[in-house]
C-alpha positions as a printed Julia matrix, in Angstrom:
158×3 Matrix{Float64}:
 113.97  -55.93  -53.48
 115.0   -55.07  -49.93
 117.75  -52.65  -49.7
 119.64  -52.86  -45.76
 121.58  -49.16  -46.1
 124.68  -48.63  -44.35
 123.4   -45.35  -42.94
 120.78  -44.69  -40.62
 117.95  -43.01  -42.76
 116.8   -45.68  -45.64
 113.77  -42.92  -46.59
 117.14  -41.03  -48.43
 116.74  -43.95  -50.92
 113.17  -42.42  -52.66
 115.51  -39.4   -53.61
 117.91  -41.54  -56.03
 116.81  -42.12  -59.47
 119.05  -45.0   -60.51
 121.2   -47.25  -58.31
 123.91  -50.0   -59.73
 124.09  -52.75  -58.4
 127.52  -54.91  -56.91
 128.25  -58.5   -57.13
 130.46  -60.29  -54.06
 132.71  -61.03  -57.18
 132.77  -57.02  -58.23
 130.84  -57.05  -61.01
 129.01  -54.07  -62.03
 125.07  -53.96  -63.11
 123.94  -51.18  -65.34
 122.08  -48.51  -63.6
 118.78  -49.75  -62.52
 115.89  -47.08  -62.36
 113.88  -47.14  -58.61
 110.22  -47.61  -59.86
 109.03  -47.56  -56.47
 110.24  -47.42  -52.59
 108.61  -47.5   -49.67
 110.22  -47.61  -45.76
 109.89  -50.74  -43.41
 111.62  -49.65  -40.18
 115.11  -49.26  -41.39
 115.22  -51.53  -44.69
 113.81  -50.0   -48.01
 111.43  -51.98  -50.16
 112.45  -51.07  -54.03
 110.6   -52.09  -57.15
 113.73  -52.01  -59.64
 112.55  -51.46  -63.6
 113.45  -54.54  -65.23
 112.68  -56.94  -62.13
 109.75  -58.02  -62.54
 109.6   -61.12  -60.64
 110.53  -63.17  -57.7
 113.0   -65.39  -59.1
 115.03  -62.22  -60.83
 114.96  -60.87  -57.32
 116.67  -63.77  -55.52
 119.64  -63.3   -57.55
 120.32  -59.86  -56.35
 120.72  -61.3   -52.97
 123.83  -60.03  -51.03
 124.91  -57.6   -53.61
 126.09  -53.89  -52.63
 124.51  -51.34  -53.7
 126.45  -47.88  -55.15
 124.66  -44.33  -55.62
 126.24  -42.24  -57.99
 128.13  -39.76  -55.6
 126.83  -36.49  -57.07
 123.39  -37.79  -56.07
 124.21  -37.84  -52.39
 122.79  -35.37  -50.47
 125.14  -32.73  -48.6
 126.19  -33.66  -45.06
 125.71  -31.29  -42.36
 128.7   -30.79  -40.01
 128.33  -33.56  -37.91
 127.85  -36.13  -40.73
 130.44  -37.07  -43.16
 130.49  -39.98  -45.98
 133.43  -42.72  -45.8
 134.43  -42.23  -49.25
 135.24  -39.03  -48.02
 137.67  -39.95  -45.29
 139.4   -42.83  -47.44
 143.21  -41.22  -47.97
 143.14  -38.72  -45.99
 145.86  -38.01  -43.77
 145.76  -38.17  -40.21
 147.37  -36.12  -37.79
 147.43  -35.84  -33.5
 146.46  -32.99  -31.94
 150.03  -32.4   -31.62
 150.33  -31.99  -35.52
 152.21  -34.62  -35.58
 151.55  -37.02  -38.8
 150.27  -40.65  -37.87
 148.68  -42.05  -41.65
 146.56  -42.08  -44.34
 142.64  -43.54  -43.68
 142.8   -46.66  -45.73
 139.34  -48.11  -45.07
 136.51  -47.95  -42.39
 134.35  -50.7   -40.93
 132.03  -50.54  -38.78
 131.67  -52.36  -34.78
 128.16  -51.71  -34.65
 128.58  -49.02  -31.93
 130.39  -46.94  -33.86
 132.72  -46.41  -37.17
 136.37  -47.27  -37.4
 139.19  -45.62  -39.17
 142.12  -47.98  -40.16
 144.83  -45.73  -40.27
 148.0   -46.83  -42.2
 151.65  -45.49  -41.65
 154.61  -47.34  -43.31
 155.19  -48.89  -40.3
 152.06  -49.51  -38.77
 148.26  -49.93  -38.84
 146.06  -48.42  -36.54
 142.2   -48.62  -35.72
 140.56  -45.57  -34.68
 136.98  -45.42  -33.34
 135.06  -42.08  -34.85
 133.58  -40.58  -31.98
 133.76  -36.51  -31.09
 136.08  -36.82  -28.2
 138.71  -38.67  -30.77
 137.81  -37.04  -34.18
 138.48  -33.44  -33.42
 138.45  -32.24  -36.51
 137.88  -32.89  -40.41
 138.82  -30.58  -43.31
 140.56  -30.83  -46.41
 143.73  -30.98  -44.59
 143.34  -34.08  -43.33
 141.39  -35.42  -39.93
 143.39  -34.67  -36.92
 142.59  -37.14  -33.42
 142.93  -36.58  -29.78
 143.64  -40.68  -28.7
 143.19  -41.71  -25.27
 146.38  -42.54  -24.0
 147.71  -45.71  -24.8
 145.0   -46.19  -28.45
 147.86  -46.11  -30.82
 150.44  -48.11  -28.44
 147.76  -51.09  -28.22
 147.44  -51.2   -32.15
 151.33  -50.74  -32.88
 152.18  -53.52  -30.35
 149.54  -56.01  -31.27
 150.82  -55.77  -34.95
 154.21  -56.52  -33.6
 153.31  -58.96  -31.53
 150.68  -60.94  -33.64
């Protein structure tokens, strides 16, 4: 089974004893033991216990894959998880209160935050000169002028 992860270092998977597996639908598999891995540039090539053969691997094709969380390895302070970020609150450098995180995507160059108030939404590219800080507070940003005014007005205008 190949395995595309989400972050940049797929050799991370040989560490995991089980993974479960997600369906586009959201159904659940049990916990599938990794048999074997091994790294082909950034994709990981599993051999899942229980699929044995071709055919039962074409039917995994395009699910998710979840780790159990207290198998992640720590992150360093430059590194964070998204699960991590999802409802926490955001602030400006001000201290002034913009959100909650509600979900992150990613644009291929980098991540983004889509920051919810009750009045507006607001995507937020993760990068160090916008993400100044992260702690159990909250995440606190330093937009270029004019970020938030582009997202509140093309909600209002769209």
């Amino acid at each position: 089974v190949k395995i595309y992860p989400f972050s940049e270092q797929p050799e991370n998977i040989r560490a995991y004893k089980h993974l479960v597996l997600v369906s586009q639908k959201g159904e659940l598999s049990v916990p599938l033991k990794i048999d074997q891995c091994r790294v082909q540039k950034n994709i990981a090539v599993l051999r899942l216990e229980g699929v044995t053969s071709r055919e039962k691997s074409e039917k995994l094709v395009g699910m998710g894959v979840l780790i159990d969380r207290k198998d992640l390895p720590e992150t360093d302070d430059n590194s964070y998880y998204w699960h991590a970020l999802i409802g926490q609150d955001v602030f400006l450098n001000t201290g002034e209160p913009i959100g909650k995180v509600d979900r992150l995507f990613s644009n291929g160059a980098q991540d983004i935050l889509v920051v919810v108030s009750k009045d507006d939404e607001y995507m937020i590219p993760v990068t160090k000169s916008i993400v100044v800080n992260f702690s159990g507070e909250g995440l606190v940003i330093n937009p270029p002028p004019g970020l938030l005014d582009i997202n509140a007005e093309t909600d209002k205008q769209g």
